[in-house]
Tab-separated table of C-alpha atoms in Angstrom:
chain	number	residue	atom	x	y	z
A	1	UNK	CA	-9.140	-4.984	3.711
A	2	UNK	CA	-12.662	-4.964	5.426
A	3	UNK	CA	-14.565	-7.049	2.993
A	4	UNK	CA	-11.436	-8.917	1.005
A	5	UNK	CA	-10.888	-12.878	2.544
A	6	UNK	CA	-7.822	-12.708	4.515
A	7	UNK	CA	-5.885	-15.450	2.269
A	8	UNK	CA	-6.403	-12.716	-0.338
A	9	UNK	CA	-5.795	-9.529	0.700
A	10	UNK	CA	-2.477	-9.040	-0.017
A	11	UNK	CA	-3.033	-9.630	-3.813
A	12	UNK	CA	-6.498	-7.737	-3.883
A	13	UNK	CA	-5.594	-4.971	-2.139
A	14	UNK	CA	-2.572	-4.662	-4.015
A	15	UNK	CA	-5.014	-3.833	-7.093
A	16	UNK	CA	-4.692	-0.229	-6.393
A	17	UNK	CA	-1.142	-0.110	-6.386
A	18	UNK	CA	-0.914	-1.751	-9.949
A	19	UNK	CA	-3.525	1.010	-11.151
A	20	UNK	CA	-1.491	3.979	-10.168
A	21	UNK	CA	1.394	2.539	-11.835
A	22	UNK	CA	-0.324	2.006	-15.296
A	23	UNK	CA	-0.854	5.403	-15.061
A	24	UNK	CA	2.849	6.147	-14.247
A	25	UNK	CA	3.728	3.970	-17.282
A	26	UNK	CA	1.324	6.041	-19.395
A	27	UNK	CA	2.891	9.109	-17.976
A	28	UNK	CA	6.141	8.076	-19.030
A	29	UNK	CA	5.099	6.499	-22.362
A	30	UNK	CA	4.115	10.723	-23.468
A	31	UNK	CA	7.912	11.569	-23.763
A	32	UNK	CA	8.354	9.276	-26.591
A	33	UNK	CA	5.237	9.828	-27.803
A	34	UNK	CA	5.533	13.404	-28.397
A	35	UNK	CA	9.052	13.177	-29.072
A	36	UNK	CA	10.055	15.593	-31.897
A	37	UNK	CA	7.312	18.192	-31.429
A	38	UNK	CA	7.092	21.796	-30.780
A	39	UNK	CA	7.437	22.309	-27.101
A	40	UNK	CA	4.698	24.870	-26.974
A	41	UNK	CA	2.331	21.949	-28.884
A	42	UNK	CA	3.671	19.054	-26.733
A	43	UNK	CA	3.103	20.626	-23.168
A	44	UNK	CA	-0.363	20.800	-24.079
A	45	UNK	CA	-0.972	17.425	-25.954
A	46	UNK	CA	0.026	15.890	-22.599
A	47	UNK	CA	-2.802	18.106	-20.797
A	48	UNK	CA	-5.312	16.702	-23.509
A	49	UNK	CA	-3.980	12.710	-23.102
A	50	UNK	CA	-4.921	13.387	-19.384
A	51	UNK	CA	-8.856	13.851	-20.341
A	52	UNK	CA	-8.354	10.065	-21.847
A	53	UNK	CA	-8.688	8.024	-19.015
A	54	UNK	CA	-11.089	9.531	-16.948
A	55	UNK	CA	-13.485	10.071	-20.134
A	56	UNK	CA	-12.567	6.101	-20.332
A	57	UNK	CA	-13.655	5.635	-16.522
A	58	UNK	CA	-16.483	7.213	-16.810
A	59	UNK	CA	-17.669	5.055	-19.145
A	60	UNK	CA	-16.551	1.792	-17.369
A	61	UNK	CA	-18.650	2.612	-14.235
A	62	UNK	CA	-21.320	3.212	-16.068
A	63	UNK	CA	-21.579	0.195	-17.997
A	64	UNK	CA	-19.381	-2.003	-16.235
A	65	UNK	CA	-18.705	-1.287	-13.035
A	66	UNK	CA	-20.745	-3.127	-10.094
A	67	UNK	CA	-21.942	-1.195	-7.455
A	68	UNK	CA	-20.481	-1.776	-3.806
A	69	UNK	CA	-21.690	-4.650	-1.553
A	70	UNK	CA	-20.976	-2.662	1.128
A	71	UNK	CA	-23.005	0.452	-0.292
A	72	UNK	CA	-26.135	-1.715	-1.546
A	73	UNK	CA	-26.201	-3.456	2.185
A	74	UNK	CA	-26.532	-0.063	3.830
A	75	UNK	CA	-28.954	1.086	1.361
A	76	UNK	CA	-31.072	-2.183	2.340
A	77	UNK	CA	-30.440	-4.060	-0.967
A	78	UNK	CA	-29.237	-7.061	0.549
A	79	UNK	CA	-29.936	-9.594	-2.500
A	80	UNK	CA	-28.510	-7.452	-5.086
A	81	UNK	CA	-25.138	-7.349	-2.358
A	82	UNK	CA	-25.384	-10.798	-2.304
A	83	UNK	CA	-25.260	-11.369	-6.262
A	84	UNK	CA	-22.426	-9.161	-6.585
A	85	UNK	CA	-20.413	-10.952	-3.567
A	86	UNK	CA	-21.436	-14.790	-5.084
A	87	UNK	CA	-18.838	-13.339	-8.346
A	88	UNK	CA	-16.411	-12.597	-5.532
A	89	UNK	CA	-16.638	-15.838	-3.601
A	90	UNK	CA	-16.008	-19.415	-5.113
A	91	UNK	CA	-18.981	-20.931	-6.148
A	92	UNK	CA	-21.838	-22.111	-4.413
A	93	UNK	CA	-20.182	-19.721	-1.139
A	94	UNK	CA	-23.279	-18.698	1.233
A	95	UNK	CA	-22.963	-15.149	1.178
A	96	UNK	CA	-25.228	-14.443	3.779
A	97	UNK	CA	-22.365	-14.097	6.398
A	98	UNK	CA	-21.039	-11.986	4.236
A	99	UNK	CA	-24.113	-9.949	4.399
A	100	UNK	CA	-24.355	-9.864	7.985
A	101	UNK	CA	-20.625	-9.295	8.725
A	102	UNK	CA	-20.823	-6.032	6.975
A	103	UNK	CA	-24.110	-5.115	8.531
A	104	UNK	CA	-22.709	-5.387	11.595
A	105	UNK	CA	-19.129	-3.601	10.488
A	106	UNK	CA	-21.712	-0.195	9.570
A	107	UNK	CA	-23.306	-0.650	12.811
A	108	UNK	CA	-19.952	-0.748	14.638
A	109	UNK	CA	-18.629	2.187	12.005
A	110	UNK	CA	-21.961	4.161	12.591
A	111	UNK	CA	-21.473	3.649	16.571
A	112	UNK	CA	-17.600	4.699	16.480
A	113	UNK	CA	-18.949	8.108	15.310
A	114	UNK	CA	-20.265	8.676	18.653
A	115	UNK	CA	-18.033	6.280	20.549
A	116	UNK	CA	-14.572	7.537	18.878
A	117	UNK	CA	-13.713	10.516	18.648
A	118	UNK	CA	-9.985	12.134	17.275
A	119	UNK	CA	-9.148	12.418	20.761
A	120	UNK	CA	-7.999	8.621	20.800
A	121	UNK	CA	-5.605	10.181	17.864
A	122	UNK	CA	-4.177	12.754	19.726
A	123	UNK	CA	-3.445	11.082	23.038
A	124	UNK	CA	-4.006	7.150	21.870
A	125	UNK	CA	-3.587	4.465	24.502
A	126	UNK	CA	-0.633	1.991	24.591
A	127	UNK	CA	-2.046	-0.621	22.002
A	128	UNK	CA	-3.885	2.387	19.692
A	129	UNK	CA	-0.290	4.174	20.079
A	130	UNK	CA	1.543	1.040	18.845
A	131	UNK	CA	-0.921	0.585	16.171
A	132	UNK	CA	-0.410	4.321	15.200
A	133	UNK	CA	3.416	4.189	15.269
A	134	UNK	CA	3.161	0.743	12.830
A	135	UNK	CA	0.615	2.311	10.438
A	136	UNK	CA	2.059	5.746	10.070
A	137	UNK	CA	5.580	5.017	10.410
A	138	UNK	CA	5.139	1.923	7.119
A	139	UNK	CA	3.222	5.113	5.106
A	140	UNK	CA	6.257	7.507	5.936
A	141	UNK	CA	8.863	5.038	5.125
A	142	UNK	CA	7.532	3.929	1.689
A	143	UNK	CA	8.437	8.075	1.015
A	144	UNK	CA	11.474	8.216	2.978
A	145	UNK	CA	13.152	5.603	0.757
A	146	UNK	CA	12.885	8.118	-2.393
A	147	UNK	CA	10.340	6.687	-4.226
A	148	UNK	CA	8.035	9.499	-5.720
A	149	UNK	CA	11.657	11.912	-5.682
A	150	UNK	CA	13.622	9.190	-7.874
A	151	UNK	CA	10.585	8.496	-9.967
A	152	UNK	CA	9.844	12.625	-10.558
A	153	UNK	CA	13.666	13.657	-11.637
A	154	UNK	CA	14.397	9.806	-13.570
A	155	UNK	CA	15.225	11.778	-16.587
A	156	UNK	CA	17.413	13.911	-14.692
A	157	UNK	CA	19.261	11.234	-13.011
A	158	UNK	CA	19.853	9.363	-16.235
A	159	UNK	CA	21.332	12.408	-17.739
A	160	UNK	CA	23.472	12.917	-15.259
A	161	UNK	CA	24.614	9.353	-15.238
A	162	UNK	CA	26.008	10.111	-18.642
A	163	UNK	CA	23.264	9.243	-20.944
A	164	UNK	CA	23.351	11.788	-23.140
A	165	UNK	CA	20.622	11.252	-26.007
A	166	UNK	CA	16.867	12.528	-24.654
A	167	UNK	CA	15.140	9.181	-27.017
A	168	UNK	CA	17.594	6.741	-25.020
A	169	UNK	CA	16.569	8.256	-22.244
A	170	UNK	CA	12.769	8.160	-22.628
A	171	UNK	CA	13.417	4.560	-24.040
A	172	UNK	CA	15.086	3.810	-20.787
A	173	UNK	CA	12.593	5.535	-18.722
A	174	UNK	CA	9.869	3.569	-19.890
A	175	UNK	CA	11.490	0.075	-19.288
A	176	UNK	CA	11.866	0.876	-16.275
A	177	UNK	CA	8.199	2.177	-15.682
A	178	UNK	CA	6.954	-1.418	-17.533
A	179	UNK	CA	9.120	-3.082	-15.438
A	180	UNK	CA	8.479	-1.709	-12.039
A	181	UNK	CA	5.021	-2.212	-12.716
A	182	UNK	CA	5.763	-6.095	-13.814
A	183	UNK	CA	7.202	-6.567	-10.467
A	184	UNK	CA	4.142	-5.359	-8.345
A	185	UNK	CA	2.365	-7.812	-9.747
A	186	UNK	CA	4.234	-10.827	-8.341
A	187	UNK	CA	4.109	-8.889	-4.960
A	188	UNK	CA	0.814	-9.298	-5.048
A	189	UNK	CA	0.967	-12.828	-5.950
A	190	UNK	CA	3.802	-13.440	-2.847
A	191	UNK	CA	2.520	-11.039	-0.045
A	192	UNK	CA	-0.400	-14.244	0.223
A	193	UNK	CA	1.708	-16.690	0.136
A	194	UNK	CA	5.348	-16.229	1.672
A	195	UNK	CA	4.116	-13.504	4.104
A	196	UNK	CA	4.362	-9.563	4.683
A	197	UNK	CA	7.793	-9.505	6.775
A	198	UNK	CA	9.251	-11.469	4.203
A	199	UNK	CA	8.718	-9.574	1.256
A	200	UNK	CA	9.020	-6.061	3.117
A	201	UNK	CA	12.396	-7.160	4.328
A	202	UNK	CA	13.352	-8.359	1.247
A	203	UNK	CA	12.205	-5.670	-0.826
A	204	UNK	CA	14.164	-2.535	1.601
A	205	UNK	CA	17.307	-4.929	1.740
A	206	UNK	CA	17.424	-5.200	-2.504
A	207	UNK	CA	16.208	-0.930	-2.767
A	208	UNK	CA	19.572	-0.458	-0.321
A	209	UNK	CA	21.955	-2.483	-2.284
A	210	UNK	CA	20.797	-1.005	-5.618
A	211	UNK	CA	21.141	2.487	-4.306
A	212	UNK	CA	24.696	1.030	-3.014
A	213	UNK	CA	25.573	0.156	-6.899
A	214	UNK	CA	23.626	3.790	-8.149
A	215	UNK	CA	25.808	5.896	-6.204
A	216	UNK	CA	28.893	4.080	-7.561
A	217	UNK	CA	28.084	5.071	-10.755
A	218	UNK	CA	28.717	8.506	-9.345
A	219	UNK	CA	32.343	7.911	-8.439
A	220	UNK	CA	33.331	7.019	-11.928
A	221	UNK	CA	33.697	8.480	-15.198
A	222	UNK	CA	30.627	9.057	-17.799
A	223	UNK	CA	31.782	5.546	-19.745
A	224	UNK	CA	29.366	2.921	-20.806
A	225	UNK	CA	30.193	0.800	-17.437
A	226	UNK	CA	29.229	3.483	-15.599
A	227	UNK	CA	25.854	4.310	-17.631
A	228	UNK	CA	25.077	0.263	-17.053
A	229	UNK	CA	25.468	0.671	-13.395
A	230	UNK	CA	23.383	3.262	-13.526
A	231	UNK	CA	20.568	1.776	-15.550
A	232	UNK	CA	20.774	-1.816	-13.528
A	233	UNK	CA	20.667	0.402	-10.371
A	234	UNK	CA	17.184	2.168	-11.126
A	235	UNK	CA	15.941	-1.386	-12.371
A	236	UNK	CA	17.130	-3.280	-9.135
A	237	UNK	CA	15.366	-0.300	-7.103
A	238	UNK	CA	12.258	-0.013	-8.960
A	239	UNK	CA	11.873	-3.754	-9.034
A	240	UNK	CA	12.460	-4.302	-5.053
A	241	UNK	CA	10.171	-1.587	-3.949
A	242	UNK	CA	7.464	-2.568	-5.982
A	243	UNK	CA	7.555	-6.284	-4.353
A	244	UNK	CA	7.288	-5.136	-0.784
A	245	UNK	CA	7.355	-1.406	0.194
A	246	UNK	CA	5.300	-0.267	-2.786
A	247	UNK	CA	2.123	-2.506	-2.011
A	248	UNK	CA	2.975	-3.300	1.978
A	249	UNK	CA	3.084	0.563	2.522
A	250	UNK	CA	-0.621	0.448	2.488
A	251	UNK	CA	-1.194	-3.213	2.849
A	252	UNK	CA	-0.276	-3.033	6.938
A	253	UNK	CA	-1.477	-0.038	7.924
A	254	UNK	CA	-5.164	-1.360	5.900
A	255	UNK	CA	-4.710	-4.921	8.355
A	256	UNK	CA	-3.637	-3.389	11.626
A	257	UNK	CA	-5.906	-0.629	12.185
A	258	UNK	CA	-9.347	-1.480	13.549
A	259	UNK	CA	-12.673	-0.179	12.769
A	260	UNK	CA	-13.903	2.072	15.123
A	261	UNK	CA	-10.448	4.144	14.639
A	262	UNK	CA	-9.769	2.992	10.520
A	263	UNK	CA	-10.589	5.789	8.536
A	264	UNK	CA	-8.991	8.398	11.267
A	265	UNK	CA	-5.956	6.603	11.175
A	266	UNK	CA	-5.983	5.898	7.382
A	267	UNK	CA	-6.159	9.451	6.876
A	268	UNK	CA	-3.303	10.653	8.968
A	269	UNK	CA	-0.788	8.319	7.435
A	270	UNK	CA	-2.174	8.830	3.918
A	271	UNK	CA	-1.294	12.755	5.073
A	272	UNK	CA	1.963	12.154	6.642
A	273	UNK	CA	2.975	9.616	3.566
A	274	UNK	CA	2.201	12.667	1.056
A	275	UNK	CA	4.066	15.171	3.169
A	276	UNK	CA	7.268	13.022	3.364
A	277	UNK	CA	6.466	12.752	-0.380
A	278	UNK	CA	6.801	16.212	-0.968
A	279	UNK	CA	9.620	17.001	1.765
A	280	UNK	CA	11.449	14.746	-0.307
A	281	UNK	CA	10.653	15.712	-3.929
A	282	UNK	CA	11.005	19.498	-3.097
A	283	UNK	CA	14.597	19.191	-1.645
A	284	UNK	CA	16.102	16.638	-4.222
A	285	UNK	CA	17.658	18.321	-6.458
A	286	UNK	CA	19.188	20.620	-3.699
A	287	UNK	CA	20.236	17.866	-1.372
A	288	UNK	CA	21.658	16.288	-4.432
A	289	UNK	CA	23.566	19.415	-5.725
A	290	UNK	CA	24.957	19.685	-1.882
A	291	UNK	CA	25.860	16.490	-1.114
A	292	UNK	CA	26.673	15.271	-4.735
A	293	UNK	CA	24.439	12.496	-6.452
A	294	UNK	CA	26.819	9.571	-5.074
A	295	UNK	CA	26.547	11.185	-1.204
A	296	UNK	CA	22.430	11.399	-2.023
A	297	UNK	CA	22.268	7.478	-3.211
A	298	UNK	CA	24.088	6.515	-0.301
A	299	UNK	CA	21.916	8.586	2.112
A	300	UNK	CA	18.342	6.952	0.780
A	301	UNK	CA	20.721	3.755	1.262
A	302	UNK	CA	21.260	4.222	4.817
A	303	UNK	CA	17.826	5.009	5.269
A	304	UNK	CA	16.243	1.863	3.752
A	305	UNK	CA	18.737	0.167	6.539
A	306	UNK	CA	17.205	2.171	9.453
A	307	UNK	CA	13.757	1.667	8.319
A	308	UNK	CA	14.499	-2.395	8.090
A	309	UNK	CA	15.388	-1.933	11.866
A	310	UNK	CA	12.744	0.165	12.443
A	311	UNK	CA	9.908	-2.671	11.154
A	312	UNK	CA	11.712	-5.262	12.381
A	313	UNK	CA	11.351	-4.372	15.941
A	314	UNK	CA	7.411	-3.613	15.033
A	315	UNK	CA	5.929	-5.178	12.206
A	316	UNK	CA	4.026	-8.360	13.248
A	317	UNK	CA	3.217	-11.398	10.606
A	318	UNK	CA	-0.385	-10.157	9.713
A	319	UNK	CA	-0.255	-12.486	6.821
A	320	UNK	CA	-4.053	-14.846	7.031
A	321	UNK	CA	-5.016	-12.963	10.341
A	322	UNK	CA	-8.421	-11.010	10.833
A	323	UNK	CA	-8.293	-7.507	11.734
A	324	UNK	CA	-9.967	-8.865	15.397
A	325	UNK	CA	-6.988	-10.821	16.078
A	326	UNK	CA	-4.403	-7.460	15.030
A	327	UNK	CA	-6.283	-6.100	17.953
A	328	UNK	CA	-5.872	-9.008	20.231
A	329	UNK	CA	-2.254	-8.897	19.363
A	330	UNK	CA	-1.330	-5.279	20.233
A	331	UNK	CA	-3.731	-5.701	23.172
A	332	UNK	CA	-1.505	-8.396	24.165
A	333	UNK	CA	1.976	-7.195	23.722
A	334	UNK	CA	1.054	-3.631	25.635
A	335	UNK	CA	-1.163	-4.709	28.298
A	336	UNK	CA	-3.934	-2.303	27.717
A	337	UNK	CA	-7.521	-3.964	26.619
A	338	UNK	CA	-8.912	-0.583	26.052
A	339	UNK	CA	-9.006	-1.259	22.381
A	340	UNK	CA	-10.629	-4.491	23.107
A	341	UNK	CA	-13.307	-3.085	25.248
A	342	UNK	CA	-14.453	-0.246	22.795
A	343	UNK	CA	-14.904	-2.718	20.348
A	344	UNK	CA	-16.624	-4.746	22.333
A	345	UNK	CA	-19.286	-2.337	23.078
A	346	UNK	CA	-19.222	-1.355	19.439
A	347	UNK	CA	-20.458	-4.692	19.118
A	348	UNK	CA	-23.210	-3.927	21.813
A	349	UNK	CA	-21.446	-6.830	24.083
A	350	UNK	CA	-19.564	-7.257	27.032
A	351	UNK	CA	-15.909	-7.294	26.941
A	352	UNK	CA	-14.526	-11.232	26.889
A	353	UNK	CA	-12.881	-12.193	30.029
A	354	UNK	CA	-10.422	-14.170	27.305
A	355	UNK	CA	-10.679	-11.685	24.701
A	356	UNK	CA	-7.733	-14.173	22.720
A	357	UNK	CA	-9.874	-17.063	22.540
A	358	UNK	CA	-13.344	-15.027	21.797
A	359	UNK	CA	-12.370	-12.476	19.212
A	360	UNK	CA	-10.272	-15.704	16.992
A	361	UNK	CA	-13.199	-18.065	17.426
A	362	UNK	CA	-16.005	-18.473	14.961
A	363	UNK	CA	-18.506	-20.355	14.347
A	364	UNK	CA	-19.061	-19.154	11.015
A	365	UNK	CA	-17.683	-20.852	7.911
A	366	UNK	CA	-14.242	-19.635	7.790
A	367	UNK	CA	-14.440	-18.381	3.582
A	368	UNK	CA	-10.537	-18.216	3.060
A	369	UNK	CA	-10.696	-21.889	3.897
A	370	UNK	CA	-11.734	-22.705	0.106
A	371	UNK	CA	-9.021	-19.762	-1.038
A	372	UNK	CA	-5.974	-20.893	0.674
A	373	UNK	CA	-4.629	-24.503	1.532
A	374	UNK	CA	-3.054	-22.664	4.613
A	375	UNK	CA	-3.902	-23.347	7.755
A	376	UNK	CA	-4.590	-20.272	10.189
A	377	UNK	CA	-2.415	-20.257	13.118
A	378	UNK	CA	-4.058	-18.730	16.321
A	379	UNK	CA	-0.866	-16.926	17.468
A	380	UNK	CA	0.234	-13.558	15.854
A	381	UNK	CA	4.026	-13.704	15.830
């Protein structure tokens, strides 16, 4: 989010969501790969296919892999950071303002060491509060919804939806991996182009109405209509999250915190996303077996409807917008211009007397200009 043009973030930093689901597709691919075998043989093929990919990686860095802009400018390398950035940038782009942008970002991150400290964590201001509850609250939903649970006990819920045969089941299971990875592509391709709200709202509003037709498959009897439901269920759930709460999960909290407090906030909703994550996956089969598989369906329902009113009372349109004017904006809507003034003097200037019209005014080239026929609004919402 620091370095990526802003009419292209969505989609690039999407990118990391579509690599952790190629592995989940692999993952799910080794059922019906070692279909048949010994289980004492097959437990510890899978082990061995995990050495694959890294051994793979490895390689790829190595021989393929550029190194960071960001890592080269701090080192001093500025003309090897610019070569890199010109395969980034359309052609003929003057990647010198590139260059200096992210000098200055180190000197601002280098500076927040001193000038930040967890304290403005622990007891944040109005506007760093806000942020806070945004950030962390998107990273906990994505896990409240179910996700990682449904994903971990698939096979489980498809046997209890009355498929029977373990090589339908894997069959099924990896459609639906294929497919929910299919559909974070053309997240990617929409979060830059119809906006986040949209596609969040969309994407929790389809994951509830699929659970809605899962859990009927509950009510009824183990007959092929139910079995469909079933299937189409998981499909229509996998395929909504993946368009909006998949990606957007980390997508908003990367475009609303600032520098001098990013990778202090990342961290604590990256931690408070894998604890829900576990909360949930360690009490699923038990919540299931207590309230029944229909009651749990209809619970992770209800849920995706409290966390649409949740982000719909918070989120902000931070679709094309720089991460200076996310902290003009929730300067703005709680009064407090603390956040403003610590980055000013992270900048080593005084803080603007009309911090709305300084921090969205440039007079450098605007670079998503050449990536995006959009024009960029000054207003937030």
């Amino acid at each position: 989010a620091e370095i990526s043009p802003a009419g292209r973030r969505g989609e690039l930093v999407t990118y990391s969501e579509m690599a952790i689901n190629v592995g989940i597709v692999f993952g799910f691919g080794t059922g019906l790969l070692f279909y048949g075998l010994d289980d004492n043989l097959e437990w510890r093929l899978m082990f061995a296919m995990g050495a694959i990919l890294p051994a793979l990686m490895i390689f790829l860095v190595l021989t393929v892999m550029p190194e960071s802009p960001r890592w080269l400018v701090g080192q001093g390398r500025d003309e090897e950071a610019k070569t890199i950035l010109s395969q980034i940038y359309p052609v003929g782009f003057n990647t010198d303002h590139v260059v200096q942008d992210i000098k200055e970002a180190l000197q601002r991150e280098k500076e927040a060491e001193h000038a930040v400290g967890w304290s403005v964590i622990f007891s944040p201001t109005p506007a760093i509060r806000r942020m806070l509850l945004l950030g962390i609250g998107t990273a906990v939903a994505q896990q409240a919804t179910g996700i990682d649970a449904i994903q971990y006990y698939m096979i489980d819920i498809l046997e209890e939806s009355g498929i029977s045969s373990e090589p339908t089941r894997l069959v099924v299971l990896m459609v639906l991996g294929i497919l929910k990875l299919g559909c974070i592509c053309i997240g990617g391709y929409f979060f830059d182009r119809r906006g986040r709200r949209p596609m969040i709202f969309i994407s929790l509003i389809g994951m509830a109405v699929a659970l809605f037709l899962t859990s009927i498959t509950f009510f009824g009897k183990d007959d092929a209509g139910s079995i469909a439901f079933a299937v189409i269920g998981l499909a229509l759930y996998l395929s909504f999250f993946s368009v909006g709460m998949g990606p957007g999960a980390w997508l908003i909290p990367s475009e609303v915190f600032p520098t001098s407090i990013r990778a202090k906030s990342m961290s604590v909703a990256t931690f408070f996303n894998r604890i829900t994550a576990t909360l949930m996956a360690s009490t699923f089969l038990s919540t299931a077996d207590g309230i029944g598989w229909a009651g749990f369906f209809l619970m992770l329902a209800a849920i995706c409807a409290v966390v649409v009113a949740f982000l719909n009372r918070f989120l902000p349109e931070t679709k094309g917008r720089s991460l200076e004017e996310m902290s003009v904006y929730f300067a703005e809507i709680t009064g407090d211009t603390t956040l403003l003034e610590v980055e000013a003097k992270l900048r080593n200037d005084e803080a603007p007397s009309d911090p709305k019209l300084e921090m969205t005014t440039s007079t450098r080239p605007n670079p998503d200009q050449s990536l995006s026929d959009e024009t960029t609004e000054p207003s937030i919402v």
